[in-house]
JSON list of C-alpha atoms in Angstrom, two decimals:
[
{"chain": "A", "resi": 392, "resn": "MET", "atom": "CA", "xyz": [-0.11, 0.08, -0.08]},
{"chain": "A", "resi": 393, "resn": "ASP", "atom": "CA", "xyz": [1.44, 3.36, -0.81]},
{"chain": "A", "resi": 394, "resn": "ASN", "atom": "CA", "xyz": [1.64, 6.30, 1.49]},
{"chain": "A", "resi": 395, "resn": "ALA", "atom": "CA", "xyz": [-1.49, 7.95, 0.38]},
{"chain": "A", "resi": 396, "resn": "SER", "atom": "CA", "xyz": [-3.59, 5.15, 0.68]},
{"chain": "A", "resi": 397, "resn": "SER", "atom": "CA", "xyz": [-2.23, 4.37, 3.99]},
{"chain": "A", "resi": 398, "resn": "ASN", "atom": "CA", "xyz": [-2.88, 7.74, 5.25]},
{"chain": "A", "resi": 399, "resn": "THR", "atom": "CA", "xyz": [-6.52, 7.84, 3.78]},
{"chain": "A", "resi": 400, "resn": "ALA", "atom": "CA", "xyz": [-7.05, 4.39, 5.52]},
{"chain": "A", "resi": 401, "resn": "ILE", "atom": "CA", "xyz": [-5.87, 5.83, 8.89]},
{"chain": "A", "resi": 402, "resn": "ARG", "atom": "CA", "xyz": [-7.95, 8.89, 8.40]},
{"chain": "A", "resi": 403, "resn": "VAL", "atom": "CA", "xyz": [-11.08, 6.77, 7.82]},
{"chain": "A", "resi": 404, "resn": "ILE", "atom": "CA", "xyz": [-10.51, 4.76, 10.74]},
{"chain": "A", "resi": 405, "resn": "GLN", "atom": "CA", "xyz": [-10.01, 7.79, 12.98]},
{"chain": "A", "resi": 406, "resn": "GLN", "atom": "CA", "xyz": [-13.31, 9.14, 11.61]},
{"chain": "A", "resi": 407, "resn": "GLU", "atom": "CA", "xyz": [-14.98, 5.72, 12.63]},
{"chain": "A", "resi": 408, "resn": "HIS", "atom": "CA", "xyz": [-13.46, 5.94, 16.07]},
{"chain": "A", "resi": 409, "resn": "SER", "atom": "CA", "xyz": [-14.95, 9.57, 16.29]},
{"chain": "A", "resi": 410, "resn": "CYS", "atom": "CA", "xyz": [-18.38, 8.62, 14.95]},
{"chain": "A", "resi": 411, "resn": "LEU", "atom": "CA", "xyz": [-18.58, 5.64, 17.42]},
{"chain": "A", "resi": 412, "resn": "ALA", "atom": "CA", "xyz": [-17.69, 8.03, 20.40]},
{"chain": "A", "resi": 413, "resn": "ALA", "atom": "CA", "xyz": [-20.42, 10.45, 19.26]},
{"chain": "A", "resi": 414, "resn": "VAL", "atom": "CA", "xyz": [-22.88, 7.81, 19.20]},
{"chain": "A", "resi": 415, "resn": "ILE", "atom": "CA", "xyz": [-21.89, 6.48, 22.71]},
{"chain": "A", "resi": 416, "resn": "LYS", "atom": "CA", "xyz": [-22.05, 10.09, 24.19]},
{"chain": "A", "resi": 417, "resn": "GLY", "atom": "CA", "xyz": [-25.40, 10.33, 22.60]},
{"chain": "A", "resi": 418, "resn": "MET", "atom": "CA", "xyz": [-26.59, 7.37, 24.51]},
{"chain": "A", "resi": 419, "resn": "GLN", "atom": "CA", "xyz": [-25.26, 8.62, 27.55]},
{"chain": "A", "resi": 420, "resn": "HIS", "atom": "CA", "xyz": [-26.89, 11.91, 27.30]},
{"chain": "A", "resi": 421, "resn": "PHE", "atom": "CA", "xyz": [-30.13, 10.01, 26.95]},
{"chain": "A", "resi": 422, "resn": "THR", "atom": "CA", "xyz": [-29.68, 7.96, 29.86]},
{"chain": "A", "resi": 423, "resn": "ARG", "atom": "CA", "xyz": [-28.67, 11.01, 32.11]},
{"chain": "A", "resi": 424, "resn": "VAL", "atom": "CA", "xyz": [-31.87, 12.71, 30.87]},
{"chain": "A", "resi": 425, "resn": "ILE", "atom": "CA", "xyz": [-34.10, 9.70, 31.70]},
{"chain": "A", "resi": 426, "resn": "ALA", "atom": "CA", "xyz": [-32.16, 9.23, 35.18]},
{"chain": "A", "resi": 427, "resn": "ALA", "atom": "CA", "xyz": [-33.06, 12.88, 35.75]},
{"chain": "A", "resi": 428, "resn": "GLY", "atom": "CA", "xyz": [-36.64, 12.35, 35.21]},
{"chain": "A", "resi": 429, "resn": "GLY", "atom": "CA", "xyz": [-36.73, 13.70, 31.72]},
{"chain": "A", "resi": 430, "resn": "LYS", "atom": "CA", "xyz": [-38.56, 12.60, 28.86]},
{"chain": "A", "resi": 431, "resn": "ALA", "atom": "CA", "xyz": [-37.32, 9.20, 27.11]},
{"chain": "A", "resi": 432, "resn": "PRO", "atom": "CA", "xyz": [-35.65, 9.50, 23.76]},
{"chain": "A", "resi": 433, "resn": "ASP", "atom": "CA", "xyz": [-37.62, 8.39, 20.61]},
{"chain": "A", "resi": 434, "resn": "LEU", "atom": "CA", "xyz": [-36.95, 4.58, 20.91]},
{"chain": "A", "resi": 435, "resn": "LYS", "atom": "CA", "xyz": [-36.39, 4.22, 17.18]},
{"chain": "A", "resi": 436, "resn": "VAL", "atom": "CA", "xyz": [-33.32, 6.60, 17.82]},
{"chain": "A", "resi": 437, "resn": "PHE", "atom": "CA", "xyz": [-32.17, 4.62, 20.64]},
{"chain": "A", "resi": 438, "resn": "ARG", "atom": "CA", "xyz": [-32.59, 1.35, 18.82]},
{"chain": "A", "resi": 439, "resn": "ALA", "atom": "CA", "xyz": [-30.59, 2.77, 15.92]},
{"chain": "A", "resi": 440, "resn": "MET", "atom": "CA", "xyz": [-27.78, 3.61, 18.17]},
{"chain": "A", "resi": 441, "resn": "LEU", "atom": "CA", "xyz": [-27.50, 0.38, 19.85]},
{"chain": "A", "resi": 442, "resn": "LEU", "atom": "CA", "xyz": [-27.68, -1.31, 16.44]},
{"chain": "A", "resi": 443, "resn": "TYR", "atom": "CA", "xyz": [-24.75, 0.87, 15.14]},
{"chain": "A", "resi": 444, "resn": "ILE", "atom": "CA", "xyz": [-22.45, 0.06, 18.22]},
{"chain": "A", "resi": 445, "resn": "SER", "atom": "CA", "xyz": [-23.25, -3.62, 18.21]},
{"chain": "A", "resi": 446, "resn": "GLU", "atom": "CA", "xyz": [-22.90, -4.11, 14.56]},
{"chain": "A", "resi": 447, "resn": "TYR", "atom": "CA", "xyz": [-20.75, -1.60, 12.85]},
{"chain": "A", "resi": 448, "resn": "PRO", "atom": "CA", "xyz": [-17.44, -2.28, 14.84]},
{"chain": "A", "resi": 449, "resn": "GLU", "atom": "CA", "xyz": [-17.58, -5.94, 14.34]},
{"chain": "A", "resi": 450, "resn": "LYS", "atom": "CA", "xyz": [-18.67, -6.11, 10.47]},
{"chain": "A", "resi": 451, "resn": "ILE", "atom": "CA", "xyz": [-17.19, -3.05, 9.16]},
{"chain": "A", "resi": 452, "resn": "HIS", "atom": "CA", "xyz": [-14.61, -1.22, 11.36]},
{"chain": "A", "resi": 453, "resn": "HIS", "atom": "CA", "xyz": [-12.59, -3.91, 12.74]},
{"chain": "A", "resi": 454, "resn": "PRO", "atom": "CA", "xyz": [-11.85, -5.55, 9.41]},
{"chain": "A", "resi": 455, "resn": "LYS", "atom": "CA", "xyz": [-10.43, -2.45, 8.15]},
{"chain": "A", "resi": 456, "resn": "GLU", "atom": "CA", "xyz": [-8.26, -2.22, 11.22]},
{"chain": "A", "resi": 457, "resn": "ASP", "atom": "CA", "xyz": [-6.95, -5.79, 10.71]},
{"chain": "A", "resi": 458, "resn": "HIS", "atom": "CA", "xyz": [-6.48, -5.21, 6.72]},
{"chain": "A", "resi": 459, "resn": "TYR", "atom": "CA", "xyz": [-4.97, -1.66, 6.90]},
{"chain": "A", "resi": 460, "resn": "LEU", "atom": "CA", "xyz": [-3.19, -1.36, 10.48]},
{"chain": "A", "resi": 461, "resn": "PHE", "atom": "CA", "xyz": [-2.53, -5.06, 11.83]},
{"chain": "A", "resi": 462, "resn": "ALA", "atom": "CA", "xyz": [-1.35, -6.79, 8.85]},
{"chain": "A", "resi": 463, "resn": "PRO", "atom": "CA", "xyz": [1.19, -4.28, 7.81]},
{"chain": "A", "resi": 464, "resn": "LEU", "atom": "CA", "xyz": [2.22, -3.93, 11.44]},
{"chain": "A", "resi": 465, "resn": "ARG", "atom": "CA", "xyz": [2.72, -7.66, 11.63]},
{"chain": "A", "resi": 466, "resn": "ALA", "atom": "CA", "xyz": [4.59, -7.51, 8.03]},
{"chain": "A", "resi": 467, "resn": "ARG", "atom": "CA", "xyz": [7.12, -5.22, 9.39]},
{"chain": "A", "resi": 468, "resn": "THR", "atom": "CA", "xyz": [7.75, -6.48, 12.71]},
{"chain": "A", "resi": 469, "resn": "HIS", "atom": "CA", "xyz": [6.62, -9.19, 15.38]},
{"chain": "A", "resi": 470, "resn": "GLU", "atom": "CA", "xyz": [7.53, -6.89, 18.14]},
{"chain": "A", "resi": 471, "resn": "VAL", "atom": "CA", "xyz": [3.86, -5.78, 18.61]},
{"chain": "A", "resi": 472, "resn": "ASP", "atom": "CA", "xyz": [2.17, -9.13, 17.81]},
{"chain": "A", "resi": 473, "resn": "ASP", "atom": "CA", "xyz": [1.24, -9.28, 21.72]},
{"chain": "A", "resi": 474, "resn": "THR", "atom": "CA", "xyz": [-0.32, -5.72, 21.55]},
{"chain": "A", "resi": 475, "resn": "ILE", "atom": "CA", "xyz": [-2.10, -6.48, 18.37]},
{"chain": "A", "resi": 476, "resn": "ALA", "atom": "CA", "xyz": [-3.44, -9.82, 19.79]},
{"chain": "A", "resi": 477, "resn": "LYS", "atom": "CA", "xyz": [-4.78, -7.80, 22.79]},
{"chain": "A", "resi": 478, "resn": "LEU", "atom": "CA", "xyz": [-6.59, -5.26, 20.65]},
{"chain": "A", "resi": 479, "resn": "GLU", "atom": "CA", "xyz": [-7.94, -7.76, 18.25]},
{"chain": "A", "resi": 480, "resn": "ALA", "atom": "CA", "xyz": [-9.49, -9.57, 21.68]},
{"chain": "A", "resi": 481, "resn": "GLN", "atom": "CA", "xyz": [-11.49, -6.32, 22.56]}
]
């Protein structure tokens, strides 16, 4: 993979991390509102958020990390194999 492609892949993975964090923050906000006695959010929105954080990482995001990050690292060195294995187990 050339340098430009590698940079693009890393940017996409970083953006996906930001999106996942935003969804989790939104869910935390909803739970705080409910805990404070506020109106519950639209359940369709909450379900969509749950589906996103339960399905997207495993089906879409983690394969990108495996292909664009972990495989090239393993090809260059075995010094980080233990760390990569821990990340893959998450």
